[in-house]
Coordinates of N, CA and C in Angstrom, one line a residue:
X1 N -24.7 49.3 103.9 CA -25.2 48.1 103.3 C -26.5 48.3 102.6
X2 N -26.7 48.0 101.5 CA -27.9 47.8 100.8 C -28.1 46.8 100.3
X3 N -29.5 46.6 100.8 CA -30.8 45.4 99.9 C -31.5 45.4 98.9
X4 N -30.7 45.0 97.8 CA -31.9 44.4 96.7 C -32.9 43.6 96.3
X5 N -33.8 43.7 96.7 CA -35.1 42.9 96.5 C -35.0 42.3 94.6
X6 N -35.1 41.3 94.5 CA -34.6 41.0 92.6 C -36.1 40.1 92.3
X7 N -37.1 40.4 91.6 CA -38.3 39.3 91.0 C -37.4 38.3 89.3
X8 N -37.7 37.5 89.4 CA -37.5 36.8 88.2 C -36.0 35.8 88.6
X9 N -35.4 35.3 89.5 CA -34.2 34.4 89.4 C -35.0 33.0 89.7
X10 N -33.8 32.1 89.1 CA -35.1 30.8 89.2 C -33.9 29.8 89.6
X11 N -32.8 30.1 89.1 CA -31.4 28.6 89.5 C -30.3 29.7 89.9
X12 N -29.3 28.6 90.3 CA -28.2 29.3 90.6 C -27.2 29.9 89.2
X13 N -27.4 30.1 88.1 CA -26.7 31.2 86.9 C -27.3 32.2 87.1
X14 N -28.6 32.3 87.9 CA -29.1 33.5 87.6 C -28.5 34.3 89.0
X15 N -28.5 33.9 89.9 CA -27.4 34.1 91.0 C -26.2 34.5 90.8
X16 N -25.1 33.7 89.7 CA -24.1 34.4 89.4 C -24.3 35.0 88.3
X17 N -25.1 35.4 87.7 CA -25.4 36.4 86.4 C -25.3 37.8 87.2
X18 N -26.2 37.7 88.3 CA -26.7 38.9 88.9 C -25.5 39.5 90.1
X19 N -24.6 38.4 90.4 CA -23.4 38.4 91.1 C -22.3 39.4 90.2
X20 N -22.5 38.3 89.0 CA -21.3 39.1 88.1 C -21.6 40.3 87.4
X21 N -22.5 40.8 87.4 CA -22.9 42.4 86.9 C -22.8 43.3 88.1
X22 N -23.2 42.8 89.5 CA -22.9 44.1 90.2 C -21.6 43.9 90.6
X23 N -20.5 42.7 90.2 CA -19.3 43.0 90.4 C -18.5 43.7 89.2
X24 N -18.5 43.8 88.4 CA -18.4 44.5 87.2 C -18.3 46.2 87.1
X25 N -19.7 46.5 88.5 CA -19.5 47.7 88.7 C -18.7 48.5 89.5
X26 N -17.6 47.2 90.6 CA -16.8 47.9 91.3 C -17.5 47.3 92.2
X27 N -18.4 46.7 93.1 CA -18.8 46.6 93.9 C -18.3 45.3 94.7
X28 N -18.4 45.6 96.1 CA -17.4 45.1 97.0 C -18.8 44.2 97.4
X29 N -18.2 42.7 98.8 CA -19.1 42.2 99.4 C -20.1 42.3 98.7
X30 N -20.7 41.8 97.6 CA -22.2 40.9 96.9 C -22.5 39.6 97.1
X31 N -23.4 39.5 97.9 CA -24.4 38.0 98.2 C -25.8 38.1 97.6
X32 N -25.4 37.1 96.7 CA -26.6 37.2 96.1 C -27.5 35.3 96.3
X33 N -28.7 35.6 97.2 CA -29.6 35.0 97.5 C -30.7 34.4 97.2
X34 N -30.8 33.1 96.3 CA -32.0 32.7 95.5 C -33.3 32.6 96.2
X35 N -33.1 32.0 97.3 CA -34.1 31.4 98.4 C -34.9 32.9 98.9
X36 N -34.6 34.1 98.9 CA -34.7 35.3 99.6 C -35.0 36.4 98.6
X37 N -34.9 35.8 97.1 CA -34.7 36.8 96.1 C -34.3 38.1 96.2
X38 N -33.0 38.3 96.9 CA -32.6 39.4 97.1 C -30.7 39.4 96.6
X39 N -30.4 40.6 96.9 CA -28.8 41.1 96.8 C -28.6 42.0 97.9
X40 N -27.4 41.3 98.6 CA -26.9 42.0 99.8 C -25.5 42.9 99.4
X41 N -26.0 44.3 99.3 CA -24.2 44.9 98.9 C -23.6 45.3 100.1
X42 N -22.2 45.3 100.6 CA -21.4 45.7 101.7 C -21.3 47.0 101.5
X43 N -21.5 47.3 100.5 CA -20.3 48.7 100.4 C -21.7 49.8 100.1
X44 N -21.6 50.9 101.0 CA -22.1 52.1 101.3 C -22.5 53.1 100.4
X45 N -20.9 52.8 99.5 CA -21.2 53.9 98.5 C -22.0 53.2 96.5
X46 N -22.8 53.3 96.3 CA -23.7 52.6 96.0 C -24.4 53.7 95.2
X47 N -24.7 53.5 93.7 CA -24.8 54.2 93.0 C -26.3 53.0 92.6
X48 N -27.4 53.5 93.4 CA -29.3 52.4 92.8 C -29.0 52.6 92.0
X49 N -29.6 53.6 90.7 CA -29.4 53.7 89.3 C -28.7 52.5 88.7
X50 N -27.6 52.8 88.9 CA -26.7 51.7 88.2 C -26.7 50.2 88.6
X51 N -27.1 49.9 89.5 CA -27.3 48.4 90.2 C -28.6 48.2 89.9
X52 N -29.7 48.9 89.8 CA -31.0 48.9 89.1 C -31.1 48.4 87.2
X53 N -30.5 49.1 86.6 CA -30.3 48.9 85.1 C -29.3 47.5 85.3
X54 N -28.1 47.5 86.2 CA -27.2 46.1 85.5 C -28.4 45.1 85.8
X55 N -29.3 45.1 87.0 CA -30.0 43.8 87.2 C -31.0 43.6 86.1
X56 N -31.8 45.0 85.3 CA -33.0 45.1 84.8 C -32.4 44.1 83.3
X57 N -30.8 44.7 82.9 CA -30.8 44.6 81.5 C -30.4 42.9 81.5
X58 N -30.2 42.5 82.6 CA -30.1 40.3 82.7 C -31.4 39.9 82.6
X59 N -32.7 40.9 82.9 CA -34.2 40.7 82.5 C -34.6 40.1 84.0
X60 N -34.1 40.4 84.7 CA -34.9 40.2 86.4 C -35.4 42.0 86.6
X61 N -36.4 41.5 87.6 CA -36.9 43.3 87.8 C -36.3 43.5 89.2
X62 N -36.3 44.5 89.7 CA -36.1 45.2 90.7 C -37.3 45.9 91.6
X63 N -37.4 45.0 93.0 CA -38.5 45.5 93.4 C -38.5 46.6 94.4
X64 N -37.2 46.7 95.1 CA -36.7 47.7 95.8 C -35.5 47.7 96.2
X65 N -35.3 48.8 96.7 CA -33.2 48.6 97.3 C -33.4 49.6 98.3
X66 N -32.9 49.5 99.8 CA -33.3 49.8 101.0 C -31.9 49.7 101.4

């Protein structure tokens, strides 16, 4: 499981903006959290790079993934 820390969401589109890009990439189990500004992924196998760029290019930043 990995946590994405996300700066910049403000309503819930921006929640499913950020939902529907890392589902796009294949990615299983995504909770994505306004109150927490974060993304919770289930799945292990997990390629940062690429979850880093889908979040950067909707213009939220990425402050860490743990």
């Amino acid at each position: 499981m990995k946590t994405v820390e996300i700066k910049g969401m403000h309503c819930q589109h921006c929640v499913a903006a950020v939902k529907g890009a890392l589902e796009k990439l294949g990615l299983q189990k995504v909770e994505v959290n306004l109150e927490k500004n974060n993304a919770v992924i289930g799945d292990d196998k997990v390629d940062t790079t690429a979850i880093k760029t889908a979040i950067e290019d909707l213009g939220f930043d990425v402050v860490g993934i743990e």
